[in-house]
Amino acid sequence: MRVLVIGAGALGGYYGACLERAGGDVTFLVRSGRAEQLRRDGLRVVSPHGDFAVQPKIILASDLEEPFDVVLVGVKSYSLDDAMAQFAPAVGANTMILPILNGLKHIDALTARFGATRVLGGLANVSAGLDADGRVIQFMANQTIVFGEIKGSLSERALVLETLLQVPGIDVRASEAIMQDMWEKFVQLSTLAGITCLMRASIGDILAVPNGEQSIFRLFAECCAVATASGFEPRAPFIEFDRKLFTTLDSPLKASMLRDIERGSITEAEHILGDMANRARVLDIDTPLLDLARAHVAAYEVGRQRISSAQ
């Protein structure tokens, strides 16, 4: 199957490189600057599982003319509109679009543009980022992709795609309940991003201060309440996993949103924290800590934009 990976950042770069290393037919849709860097240096991955590099096949949007079997979308939410316009020529009648963005709002945007039958639900659990040299840095050993049909059930095409993605460096699972999985990831990420951005600290550092743990779980409870009222009550194994995740002493875990703030970069705050808060308002659920976290990052964005405009 021919796979088009949208971008070669942290998500697309990591998973696309793993597929390329395993001999997959992978092409990366990138901008001209990133294309030049990849031609010169290759696509390099620094991983706890072992570093590696591939020489990727790349294409610019202006050269994209024919459909692919799979389009793997791993861009940031604020880049999605531009990305959809760029990869539209790659979407044919039987193309599977697999988004692994954070949150939920992007599903509506993709189905509105390309039709519900082409869009799968999906999520990625990988802690990674790009360094100053354009290398993909995998910070932790997790590397999961979960995906499935939005309406549920295991389709034949989902099983075929699961086989395609079963390569070293990717732990893949086709799901019969992908929207439940995505909602649980949404809860986890909203909690992690909200508390680490609000406190400007890792989970370990938050746990080390008075009321740190209580604050984490107040926010977690708010997000769980939104999911439950939306028809996706978090399951017991998820609750247990996140309780361990958020009580690990000395944990260096922080949200990528906080790393964006530390770099002075744009964030996905409205796509994650804003969307969760908006859903809470519609459902008449009180979420004071979530609202504070949203306002905190929004205030950062106002300052960042002011500085950017002045430069």
C-alpha atoms as a PDB file:
ATOM      1  CA  MET A   1       0.000   0.000   0.000  1.00  0.00           C
ATOM      2  CA  ARG A   2       1.205   3.491  -0.849  1.00  0.00           C
ATOM      3  CA  VAL A   3       1.343   5.714   2.221  1.00  0.00           C
ATOM      4  CA  LEU A   4       1.499   9.508   2.187  1.00  0.00           C
ATOM      5  CA  VAL A   5       2.697  10.973   5.473  1.00  0.00           C
ATOM      6  CA  ILE A   6       1.702  14.594   5.961  1.00  0.00           C
ATOM      7  CA  GLY A   7       4.727  16.416   7.294  1.00  0.00           C
ATOM      8  CA  ALA A   8       7.897  15.088   8.852  1.00  0.00           C
ATOM      9  CA  GLY A   9       7.583  16.552  12.308  1.00  0.00           C
ATOM     10  CA  ALA A  10       7.475  14.633  15.567  1.00  0.00           C
ATOM     11  CA  LEU A  11       4.493  12.383  14.798  1.00  0.00           C
ATOM     12  CA  GLY A  12       4.721  11.976  11.032  1.00  0.00           C
ATOM     13  CA  GLY A  13       8.488  11.874  11.147  1.00  0.00           C
ATOM     14  CA  TYR A  14       8.638   9.134  13.775  1.00  0.00           C
ATOM     15  CA  TYR A  15       5.945   6.799  12.448  1.00  0.00           C
ATOM     16  CA  GLY A  16       6.816   7.442   8.812  1.00  0.00           C
ATOM     17  CA  ALA A  17      10.485   6.712   9.462  1.00  0.00           C
ATOM     18  CA  CYS A  18       9.573   3.408  11.142  1.00  0.00           C
ATOM     19  CA  LEU A  19       7.480   2.408   8.123  1.00  0.00           C
ATOM     20  CA  GLU A  20      10.245   3.459   5.727  1.00  0.00           C
ATOM     21  CA  ARG A  21      12.860   1.508   7.687  1.00  0.00           C
ATOM     22  CA  ALA A  22      10.665  -1.602   7.427  1.00  0.00           C
ATOM     23  CA  GLY A  23      10.485  -1.308   3.647  1.00  0.00           C
ATOM     24  CA  GLY A  24       7.114   0.402   3.314  1.00  0.00           C
ATOM     25  CA  ASP A  25       6.181   2.476   0.271  1.00  0.00           C
ATOM     26  CA  VAL A  26       6.215   5.817   2.093  1.00  0.00           C
ATOM     27  CA  THR A  27       6.250   9.366   0.756  1.00  0.00           C
ATOM     28  CA  PHE A  28       6.467  12.466   2.944  1.00  0.00           C
ATOM     29  CA  LEU A  29       4.546  15.599   1.950  1.00  0.00           C
ATOM     30  CA  VAL A  30       6.682  18.466   3.248  1.00  0.00           C
ATOM     31  CA  ARG A  31       7.387  22.148   2.687  1.00  0.00           C
ATOM     32  CA  SER A  32      10.404  23.261   0.695  1.00  0.00           C
ATOM     33  CA  GLY A  33      12.572  24.113   3.708  1.00  0.00           C
ATOM     34  CA  ARG A  34      12.037  20.755   5.368  1.00  0.00           C
ATOM     35  CA  ALA A  35      12.531  19.029   2.004  1.00  0.00           C
ATOM     36  CA  GLU A  36      15.955  20.610   1.633  1.00  0.00           C
ATOM     37  CA  GLN A  37      16.916  19.553   5.150  1.00  0.00           C
ATOM     38  CA  LEU A  38      15.763  15.964   4.581  1.00  0.00           C
ATOM     39  CA  ARG A  39      17.602  15.691   1.281  1.00  0.00           C
ATOM     40  CA  ARG A  40      20.757  16.880   2.959  1.00  0.00           C
ATOM     41  CA  ASP A  41      20.632  15.048   6.293  1.00  0.00           C
ATOM     42  CA  GLY A  42      18.051  12.287   5.879  1.00  0.00           C
ATOM     43  CA  LEU A  43      15.284  11.707   8.398  1.00  0.00           C
ATOM     44  CA  ARG A  44      17.008  10.988  11.702  1.00  0.00           C
ATOM     45  CA  VAL A  45      15.356   9.473  14.773  1.00  0.00           C
ATOM     46  CA  VAL A  46      16.880   9.476  18.260  1.00  0.00           C
ATOM     47  CA  SER A  47      15.060   6.836  20.288  1.00  0.00           C
ATOM     48  CA  PRO A  48      15.360   4.891  23.563  1.00  0.00           C
ATOM     49  CA  HIS A  49      15.012   1.814  21.334  1.00  0.00           C
ATOM     50  CA  GLY A  50      18.039   2.767  19.254  1.00  0.00           C
ATOM     51  CA  ASP A  51      18.842   5.621  16.910  1.00  0.00           C
ATOM     52  CA  PHE A  52      18.354   5.236  13.162  1.00  0.00           C
ATOM     53  CA  ALA A  53      18.067   7.253   9.962  1.00  0.00           C
ATOM     54  CA  VAL A  54      16.336   6.790   6.624  1.00  0.00           C
ATOM     55  CA  GLN A  55      16.594   8.603   3.319  1.00  0.00           C
ATOM     56  CA  PRO A  56      12.932   9.470   2.771  1.00  0.00           C
ATOM     57  CA  LYS A  57      11.029   9.866  -0.450  1.00  0.00           C
ATOM     58  CA  ILE A  58       9.604  13.391  -0.361  1.00  0.00           C
ATOM     59  CA  ILE A  59       7.127  15.404  -2.393  1.00  0.00           C
ATOM     60  CA  LEU A  60       5.947  19.018  -2.427  1.00  0.00           C
ATOM     61  CA  ALA A  61       2.265  19.941  -2.591  1.00  0.00           C
ATOM     62  CA  SER A  62       2.734  21.426  -6.056  1.00  0.00           C
ATOM     63  CA  ASP A  63       3.872  18.018  -7.352  1.00  0.00           C
ATOM     64  CA  LEU A  64       1.084  15.938  -5.769  1.00  0.00           C
ATOM     65  CA  GLU A  65      -1.148  14.612  -8.535  1.00  0.00           C
ATOM     66  CA  GLU A  66      -2.343  11.052  -7.849  1.00  0.00           C
ATOM     67  CA  PRO A  67      -4.141   9.264  -5.006  1.00  0.00           C
ATOM     68  CA  PHE A  68      -2.514   7.222  -2.260  1.00  0.00           C
ATOM     69  CA  ASP A  69      -3.958   4.241  -0.396  1.00  0.00           C
ATOM     70  CA  VAL A  70      -3.333   5.753   3.049  1.00  0.00           C
ATOM     71  CA  VAL A  71      -2.877   9.351   4.152  1.00  0.00           C
ATOM     72  CA  LEU A  72      -1.343   9.561   7.638  1.00  0.00           C
ATOM     73  CA  VAL A  73      -2.077  12.981   9.131  1.00  0.00           C
ATOM     74  CA  GLY A  74       0.042  13.963  12.118  1.00  0.00           C
ATOM     75  CA  VAL A  75       0.238  17.747  11.853  1.00  0.00           C
ATOM     76  CA  LYS A  76      -0.602  20.190  14.631  1.00  0.00           C
ATOM     77  CA  SER A  77      -4.258  21.176  14.767  1.00  0.00           C
ATOM     78  CA  TYR A  78      -3.550  24.788  13.751  1.00  0.00           C
ATOM     79  CA  SER A  79      -1.959  23.512  10.516  1.00  0.00           C
ATOM     80  CA  LEU A  80      -4.824  21.197   9.537  1.00  0.00           C
ATOM     81  CA  ASP A  81      -6.675  23.524   7.174  1.00  0.00           C
ATOM     82  CA  ASP A  82      -3.538  24.189   5.128  1.00  0.00           C
ATOM     83  CA  ALA A  83      -2.627  20.501   5.211  1.00  0.00           C
ATOM     84  CA  MET A  84      -6.055  19.413   3.908  1.00  0.00           C
ATOM     85  CA  ALA A  85      -5.756  21.792   0.967  1.00  0.00           C
ATOM     86  CA  GLN A  86      -2.286  20.449   0.193  1.00  0.00           C
ATOM     87  CA  PHE A  87      -3.025  16.720   0.360  1.00  0.00           C
ATOM     88  CA  ALA A  88      -6.474  16.856  -1.273  1.00  0.00           C
ATOM     89  CA  PRO A  89      -5.106  15.583  -4.640  1.00  0.00           C
ATOM     90  CA  ALA A  90      -3.878  12.439  -2.847  1.00  0.00           C
ATOM     91  CA  VAL A  91      -7.393  11.460  -1.716  1.00  0.00           C
ATOM     92  CA  GLY A  92      -9.099   9.053  -4.092  1.00  0.00           C
ATOM     93  CA  ALA A  93     -12.278   7.023  -3.890  1.00  0.00           C
ATOM     94  CA  ASN A  94     -10.678   4.293  -1.740  1.00  0.00           C
ATOM     95  CA  THR A  95      -8.138   6.345   0.217  1.00  0.00           C
ATOM     96  CA  MET A  96      -8.049   5.841   3.986  1.00  0.00           C
ATOM     97  CA  ILE A  97      -7.297   9.026   5.926  1.00  0.00           C
ATOM     98  CA  LEU A  98      -5.798   8.192   9.320  1.00  0.00           C
ATOM     99  CA  PRO A  99      -5.474  11.268  11.557  1.00  0.00           C
ATOM    100  CA  ILE A 100      -3.395  10.942  14.712  1.00  0.00           C
ATOM    101  CA  LEU A 101      -3.862  14.513  15.907  1.00  0.00           C
ATOM    102  CA  ASN A 102      -4.659  15.328  19.501  1.00  0.00           C
ATOM    103  CA  GLY A 103      -8.249  16.048  20.474  1.00  0.00           C
ATOM    104  CA  LEU A 104     -11.502  15.508  18.591  1.00  0.00           C
ATOM    105  CA  LYS A 105     -12.388  18.626  16.573  1.00  0.00           C
ATOM    106  CA  HIS A 106     -10.317  17.573  13.565  1.00  0.00           C
ATOM    107  CA  ILE A 107     -12.604  14.599  12.849  1.00  0.00           C
ATOM    108  CA  ASP A 108     -15.435  16.963  11.922  1.00  0.00           C
ATOM    109  CA  ALA A 109     -13.140  19.034   9.704  1.00  0.00           C
ATOM    110  CA  LEU A 110     -11.788  16.003   7.841  1.00  0.00           C
ATOM    111  CA  THR A 111     -15.178  14.370   7.299  1.00  0.00           C
ATOM    112  CA  ALA A 112     -16.674  17.650   6.099  1.00  0.00           C
ATOM    113  CA  ARG A 113     -13.897  18.010   3.526  1.00  0.00           C
ATOM    114  CA  PHE A 114     -13.412  14.412   2.356  1.00  0.00           C
ATOM    115  CA  GLY A 115     -16.507  12.473   3.439  1.00  0.00           C
ATOM    116  CA  ALA A 116     -17.105  10.244   6.439  1.00  0.00           C
ATOM    117  CA  THR A 117     -16.326   6.993   4.591  1.00  0.00           C
ATOM    118  CA  ARG A 118     -12.700   7.986   3.990  1.00  0.00           C
ATOM    119  CA  VAL A 119     -11.870   9.106   7.528  1.00  0.00           C
ATOM    120  CA  LEU A 120     -10.805   6.782  10.333  1.00  0.00           C
ATOM    121  CA  GLY A 121     -10.523   7.643  13.992  1.00  0.00           C
ATOM    122  CA  GLY A 122      -7.047   7.410  15.418  1.00  0.00           C
ATOM    123  CA  LEU A 123      -4.683   8.396  18.172  1.00  0.00           C
ATOM    124  CA  ALA A 124      -0.988   8.202  18.864  1.00  0.00           C
ATOM    125  CA  ASN A 125       0.763   7.773  22.169  1.00  0.00           C
ATOM    126  CA  VAL A 126       4.335   8.833  21.568  1.00  0.00           C
ATOM    127  CA  SER A 127       6.377  11.444  23.400  1.00  0.00           C
ATOM    128  CA  ALA A 128       8.520  13.062  20.724  1.00  0.00           C
ATOM    129  CA  GLY A 129       9.638  16.377  19.283  1.00  0.00           C
ATOM    130  CA  LEU A 130      12.005  17.928  16.768  1.00  0.00           C
ATOM    131  CA  ASP A 131      15.329  19.335  17.914  1.00  0.00           C
ATOM    132  CA  ALA A 132      17.153  22.319  16.435  1.00  0.00           C
ATOM    133  CA  ASP A 133      18.816  20.066  13.855  1.00  0.00           C
ATOM    134  CA  GLY A 134      15.511  18.650  12.591  1.00  0.00           C
ATOM    135  CA  ARG A 135      15.997  15.258  14.255  1.00  0.00           C
ATOM    136  CA  VAL A 136      12.987  13.429  15.702  1.00  0.00           C
ATOM    137  CA  ILE A 137      13.668  12.913  19.406  1.00  0.00           C
ATOM    138  CA  GLN A 138      11.625  10.186  21.098  1.00  0.00           C
ATOM    139  CA  PHE A 139      11.630  11.143  24.784  1.00  0.00           C
ATOM    140  CA  MET A 140       9.946   8.055  26.211  1.00  0.00           C
ATOM    141  CA  ALA A 141       9.646   4.448  25.046  1.00  0.00           C
ATOM    142  CA  ASN A 142       5.898   4.517  24.247  1.00  0.00           C
ATOM    143  CA  GLN A 143       5.023   4.390  20.524  1.00  0.00           C
ATOM    144  CA  THR A 144       1.407   3.284  20.091  1.00  0.00           C
ATOM    145  CA  ILE A 145      -1.080   3.915  17.290  1.00  0.00           C
ATOM    146  CA  VAL A 146      -4.722   2.967  17.893  1.00  0.00           C
ATOM    147  CA  PHE A 147      -7.242   3.423  15.095  1.00  0.00           C
ATOM    148  CA  GLY A 148     -10.573   2.189  13.832  1.00  0.00           C
ATOM    149  CA  GLU A 149     -13.833   2.898  12.082  1.00  0.00           C
ATOM    150  CA  ILE A 150     -15.601   5.875  13.646  1.00  0.00           C
ATOM    151  CA  LYS A 151     -18.906   3.976  13.746  1.00  0.00           C
ATOM    152  CA  GLY A 152     -17.263   0.972  15.393  1.00  0.00           C
ATOM    153  CA  SER A 153     -16.620  -2.640  14.332  1.00  0.00           C
ATOM    154  CA  LEU A 154     -13.476  -4.108  12.782  1.00  0.00           C
ATOM    155  CA  SER A 155     -13.646  -3.633   9.037  1.00  0.00           C
ATOM    156  CA  GLU A 156     -11.564  -5.526   6.492  1.00  0.00           C
ATOM    157  CA  ARG A 157      -9.678  -2.361   5.574  1.00  0.00           C
ATOM    158  CA  ALA A 158      -8.868  -1.689   9.228  1.00  0.00           C
ATOM    159  CA  LEU A 159      -7.358  -5.144   9.587  1.00  0.00           C
ATOM    160  CA  VAL A 160      -5.315  -4.625   6.413  1.00  0.00           C
ATOM    161  CA  LEU A 161      -4.031  -1.313   7.747  1.00  0.00           C
ATOM    162  CA  GLU A 162      -3.218  -2.903  11.097  1.00  0.00           C
ATOM    163  CA  THR A 163      -1.017  -5.434   9.298  1.00  0.00           C
ATOM    164  CA  LEU A 164       0.683  -2.656   7.338  1.00  0.00           C
ATOM    165  CA  LEU A 165       1.544  -0.759  10.523  1.00  0.00           C
ATOM    166  CA  GLN A 166       2.916  -3.789  12.370  1.00  0.00           C
ATOM    167  CA  VAL A 167       6.572  -2.866  12.048  1.00  0.00           C
ATOM    168  CA  PRO A 168       9.410  -2.404  14.568  1.00  0.00           C
ATOM    169  CA  GLY A 169       8.972   0.869  16.426  1.00  0.00           C
ATOM    170  CA  ILE A 170       5.158   0.930  16.216  1.00  0.00           C
ATOM    171  CA  ASP A 171       2.786  -0.788  18.631  1.00  0.00           C
ATOM    172  CA  VAL A 172      -0.462  -0.848  16.671  1.00  0.00           C
ATOM    173  CA  ARG A 173      -4.006  -1.870  17.536  1.00  0.00           C
ATOM    174  CA  ALA A 174      -7.170  -1.760  15.465  1.00  0.00           C
ATOM    175  CA  SER A 175     -10.035  -0.823  17.764  1.00  0.00           C
ATOM    176  CA  GLU A 176     -13.753  -1.607  17.690  1.00  0.00           C
ATOM    177  CA  ALA A 177     -14.392   1.441  19.919  1.00  0.00           C
ATOM    178  CA  ILE A 178     -12.084   4.140  18.607  1.00  0.00           C
ATOM    179  CA  MET A 179     -14.255   7.051  19.738  1.00  0.00           C
ATOM    180  CA  GLN A 180     -14.143   5.730  23.298  1.00  0.00           C
ATOM    181  CA  ASP A 181     -10.362   5.441  22.963  1.00  0.00           C
ATOM    182  CA  MET A 182     -10.113   8.968  21.567  1.00  0.00           C
ATOM    183  CA  TRP A 183     -12.273  10.423  24.321  1.00  0.00           C
ATOM    184  CA  GLU A 184     -10.087   8.799  26.968  1.00  0.00           C
ATOM    185  CA  LYS A 185      -6.971  10.213  25.288  1.00  0.00           C
ATOM    186  CA  PHE A 186      -8.747  13.604  25.163  1.00  0.00           C
ATOM    187  CA  VAL A 187      -9.355  13.428  28.926  1.00  0.00           C
ATOM    188  CA  GLN A 188      -5.769  12.402  29.608  1.00  0.00           C
ATOM    189  CA  LEU A 189      -4.276  15.097  27.415  1.00  0.00           C
ATOM    190  CA  SER A 190      -6.565  17.843  28.686  1.00  0.00           C
ATOM    191  CA  THR A 191      -5.558  16.954  32.234  1.00  0.00           C
ATOM    192  CA  LEU A 192      -1.851  16.716  31.452  1.00  0.00           C
ATOM    193  CA  ALA A 193      -1.733  19.850  29.306  1.00  0.00           C
ATOM    194  CA  GLY A 194      -3.980  21.811  31.632  1.00  0.00           C
ATOM    195  CA  ILE A 195      -2.083  21.107  34.838  1.00  0.00           C
ATOM    196  CA  THR A 196       1.484  21.198  33.493  1.00  0.00           C
ATOM    197  CA  CYS A 197       0.855  24.438  31.560  1.00  0.00           C
ATOM    198  CA  LEU A 198      -0.987  26.045  34.462  1.00  0.00           C
ATOM    199  CA  MET A 199       1.826  25.147  36.876  1.00  0.00           C
ATOM    200  CA  ARG A 200       4.617  25.457  34.260  1.00  0.00           C
ATOM    201  CA  ALA A 201       6.064  22.269  35.734  1.00  0.00           C
ATOM    202  CA  SER A 202       6.381  18.519  35.202  1.00  0.00           C
ATOM    203  CA  ILE A 203       4.086  16.031  36.923  1.00  0.00           C
ATOM    204  CA  GLY A 204       6.897  15.116  39.326  1.00  0.00           C
ATOM    205  CA  ASP A 205       7.423  18.734  40.352  1.00  0.00           C
ATOM    206  CA  ILE A 206       3.690  19.307  40.786  1.00  0.00           C
ATOM    207  CA  LEU A 207       3.445  16.261  43.034  1.00  0.00           C
ATOM    208  CA  ALA A 208       6.242  17.682  45.189  1.00  0.00           C
ATOM    209  CA  VAL A 209       4.251  20.754  46.286  1.00  0.00           C
ATOM    210  CA  PRO A 210       1.318  21.169  48.703  1.00  0.00           C
ATOM    211  CA  ASN A 211      -2.028  20.319  47.048  1.00  0.00           C
ATOM    212  CA  GLY A 212      -0.234  19.339  43.849  1.00  0.00           C
ATOM    213  CA  GLU A 213      -1.753  15.860  43.592  1.00  0.00           C
ATOM    214  CA  GLN A 214      -5.180  17.144  44.612  1.00  0.00           C
ATOM    215  CA  SER A 215      -5.045  19.761  41.866  1.00  0.00           C
ATOM    216  CA  ILE A 216      -4.168  17.167  39.237  1.00  0.00           C
ATOM    217  CA  PHE A 217      -7.121  14.989  40.177  1.00  0.00           C
ATOM    218  CA  ARG A 218      -9.569  17.876  40.472  1.00  0.00           C
ATOM    219  CA  LEU A 219      -8.814  18.690  36.846  1.00  0.00           C
ATOM    220  CA  PHE A 220      -8.935  15.004  35.914  1.00  0.00           C
ATOM    221  CA  ALA A 221     -12.390  14.713  37.516  1.00  0.00           C
ATOM    222  CA  GLU A 222     -13.655  17.735  35.589  1.00  0.00           C
ATOM    223  CA  CYS A 223     -12.525  16.252  32.266  1.00  0.00           C
ATOM    224  CA  CYS A 224     -13.942  12.820  33.118  1.00  0.00           C
ATOM    225  CA  ALA A 225     -17.289  14.456  33.876  1.00  0.00           C
ATOM    226  CA  VAL A 226     -17.360  16.024  30.397  1.00  0.00           C
ATOM    227  CA  ALA A 227     -16.553  12.686  28.755  1.00  0.00           C
ATOM    228  CA  THR A 228     -19.219  10.872  30.778  1.00  0.00           C
ATOM    229  CA  ALA A 229     -21.893  13.437  29.941  1.00  0.00           C
ATOM    230  CA  SER A 230     -20.923  13.114  26.270  1.00  0.00           C
ATOM    231  CA  GLY A 231     -21.641   9.382  26.361  1.00  0.00           C
ATOM    232  CA  PHE A 232     -18.062   8.158  26.762  1.00  0.00           C
ATOM    233  CA  GLU A 233     -17.580   7.418  30.444  1.00  0.00           C
ATOM    234  CA  PRO A 234     -13.888   6.570  31.015  1.00  0.00           C
ATOM    235  CA  ARG A 235     -13.368   2.867  31.612  1.00  0.00           C
ATOM    236  CA  ALA A 236     -11.826   1.416  34.774  1.00  0.00           C
ATOM    237  CA  PRO A 237      -8.483   0.343  33.180  1.00  0.00           C
ATOM    238  CA  PHE A 238      -8.027   3.873  31.811  1.00  0.00           C
ATOM    239  CA  ILE A 239      -8.749   5.421  35.217  1.00  0.00           C
ATOM    240  CA  GLU A 240      -6.265   3.073  36.874  1.00  0.00           C
ATOM    241  CA  PHE A 241      -3.575   3.759  34.238  1.00  0.00           C
ATOM    242  CA  ASP A 242      -3.926   7.518  34.549  1.00  0.00           C
ATOM    243  CA  ARG A 243      -3.974   7.402  38.316  1.00  0.00           C
ATOM    244  CA  LYS A 244      -0.549   5.727  38.193  1.00  0.00           C
ATOM    245  CA  LEU A 245       0.613   8.127  35.477  1.00  0.00           C
ATOM    246  CA  PHE A 246      -0.306  11.171  37.531  1.00  0.00           C
ATOM    247  CA  THR A 247       1.113   9.898  40.840  1.00  0.00           C
ATOM    248  CA  THR A 248       4.589   8.834  39.706  1.00  0.00           C
ATOM    249  CA  LEU A 249       7.020  10.676  41.957  1.00  0.00           C
ATOM    250  CA  ASP A 250       9.862  12.538  40.207  1.00  0.00           C
ATOM    251  CA  SER A 251       8.123  12.002  36.860  1.00  0.00           C
ATOM    252  CA  PRO A 252       9.594  14.253  34.131  1.00  0.00           C
ATOM    253  CA  LEU A 253       6.313  14.027  32.190  1.00  0.00           C
ATOM    254  CA  LYS A 254       4.994  17.263  30.780  1.00  0.00           C
ATOM    255  CA  ALA A 255       2.631  18.018  27.907  1.00  0.00           C
ATOM    256  CA  SER A 256       3.979  18.951  24.488  1.00  0.00           C
ATOM    257  CA  MET A 257       1.863  22.089  24.938  1.00  0.00           C
ATOM    258  CA  LEU A 258       4.149  23.129  27.793  1.00  0.00           C
ATOM    259  CA  ARG A 259       7.230  22.437  25.670  1.00  0.00           C
ATOM    260  CA  ASP A 260       5.684  24.724  23.033  1.00  0.00           C
ATOM    261  CA  ILE A 261       5.294  27.458  25.659  1.00  0.00           C
ATOM    262  CA  GLU A 262       8.867  26.991  26.827  1.00  0.00           C
ATOM    263  CA  ARG A 263      10.034  27.506  23.230  1.00  0.00           C
ATOM    264  CA  GLY A 264       7.807  30.531  22.759  1.00  0.00           C
ATOM    265  CA  SER A 265       5.837  28.692  20.064  1.00  0.00           C
ATOM    266  CA  ILE A 266       2.154  28.596  19.129  1.00  0.00           C
ATOM    267  CA  THR A 267       0.122  25.994  21.051  1.00  0.00           C
ATOM    268  CA  GLU A 268      -2.890  23.747  20.422  1.00  0.00           C
ATOM    269  CA  ALA A 269      -4.607  25.170  23.500  1.00  0.00           C
ATOM    270  CA  GLU A 270      -7.948  26.021  21.890  1.00  0.00           C
ATOM    271  CA  HIS A 271      -8.082  22.684  20.041  1.00  0.00           C
ATOM    272  CA  ILE A 272      -7.571  20.831  23.347  1.00  0.00           C
ATOM    273  CA  LEU A 273      -8.367  22.901  26.439  1.00  0.00           C
ATOM    274  CA  GLY A 274     -10.747  25.238  24.618  1.00  0.00           C
ATOM    275  CA  ASP A 275     -12.698  22.435  23.007  1.00  0.00           C
ATOM    276  CA  MET A 276     -13.030  20.522  26.282  1.00  0.00           C
ATOM    277  CA  ALA A 277     -14.170  23.695  28.070  1.00  0.00           C
ATOM    278  CA  ASN A 278     -16.671  24.534  25.314  1.00  0.00           C
ATOM    279  CA  ARG A 279     -18.160  21.053  25.503  1.00  0.00           C
ATOM    280  CA  ALA A 280     -18.474  21.467  29.275  1.00  0.00           C
ATOM    281  CA  ARG A 281     -20.410  24.732  28.801  1.00  0.00           C
ATOM    282  CA  VAL A 282     -22.857  23.081  26.366  1.00  0.00           C
ATOM    283  CA  LEU A 283     -23.402  20.269  28.873  1.00  0.00           C
ATOM    284  CA  ASP A 284     -23.704  22.725  31.816  1.00  0.00           C
ATOM    285  CA  ILE A 285     -20.763  21.154  33.642  1.00  0.00           C
ATOM    286  CA  ASP A 286     -18.722  23.351  35.985  1.00  0.00           C
ATOM    287  CA  THR A 287     -14.984  23.134  35.207  1.00  0.00           C
ATOM    288  CA  PRO A 288     -13.210  25.911  37.161  1.00  0.00           C
ATOM    289  CA  LEU A 289      -9.701  24.460  36.978  1.00  0.00           C
ATOM    290  CA  LEU A 290     -10.000  23.653  33.273  1.00  0.00           C
ATOM    291  CA  ASP A 291     -11.277  27.180  32.617  1.00  0.00           C
ATOM    292  CA  LEU A 292      -8.319  28.656  34.515  1.00  0.00           C
ATOM    293  CA  ALA A 293      -5.832  26.526  32.566  1.00  0.00           C
ATOM    294  CA  ARG A 294      -7.462  27.577  29.287  1.00  0.00           C
ATOM    295  CA  ALA A 295      -7.297  31.253  30.274  1.00  0.00           C
ATOM    296  CA  HIS A 296      -3.667  30.873  31.356  1.00  0.00           C
ATOM    297  CA  VAL A 297      -2.525  29.515  27.989  1.00  0.00           C
ATOM    298  CA  ALA A 298      -4.773  31.948  26.106  1.00  0.00           C
ATOM    299  CA  ALA A 299      -3.066  34.823  27.934  1.00  0.00           C
ATOM    300  CA  TYR A 300       0.297  33.389  26.906  1.00  0.00           C
ATOM    301  CA  GLU A 301      -0.910  33.328  23.284  1.00  0.00           C
ATOM    302  CA  VAL A 302      -1.962  36.999  23.469  1.00  0.00           C
ATOM    303  CA  GLY A 303       1.501  37.947  24.681  1.00  0.00           C
ATOM    304  CA  ARG A 304       3.227  35.752  22.125  1.00  0.00           C
ATOM    305  CA  GLN A 305       1.254  37.299  19.271  1.00  0.00           C
ATOM    306  CA  ARG A 306       1.988  40.825  20.530  1.00  0.00           C
ATOM    307  CA  ILE A 307       5.721  40.110  20.626  1.00  0.00           C
ATOM    308  CA  SER A 308       5.573  38.499  17.187  1.00  0.00           C
ATOM    309  CA  SER A 309       3.748  41.504  15.711  1.00  0.00           C
ATOM    310  CA  ALA A 310       6.308  43.890  17.157  1.00  0.00           C
ATOM    311  CA  GLN A 311       9.261  42.095  15.620  1.00  0.00           C
END
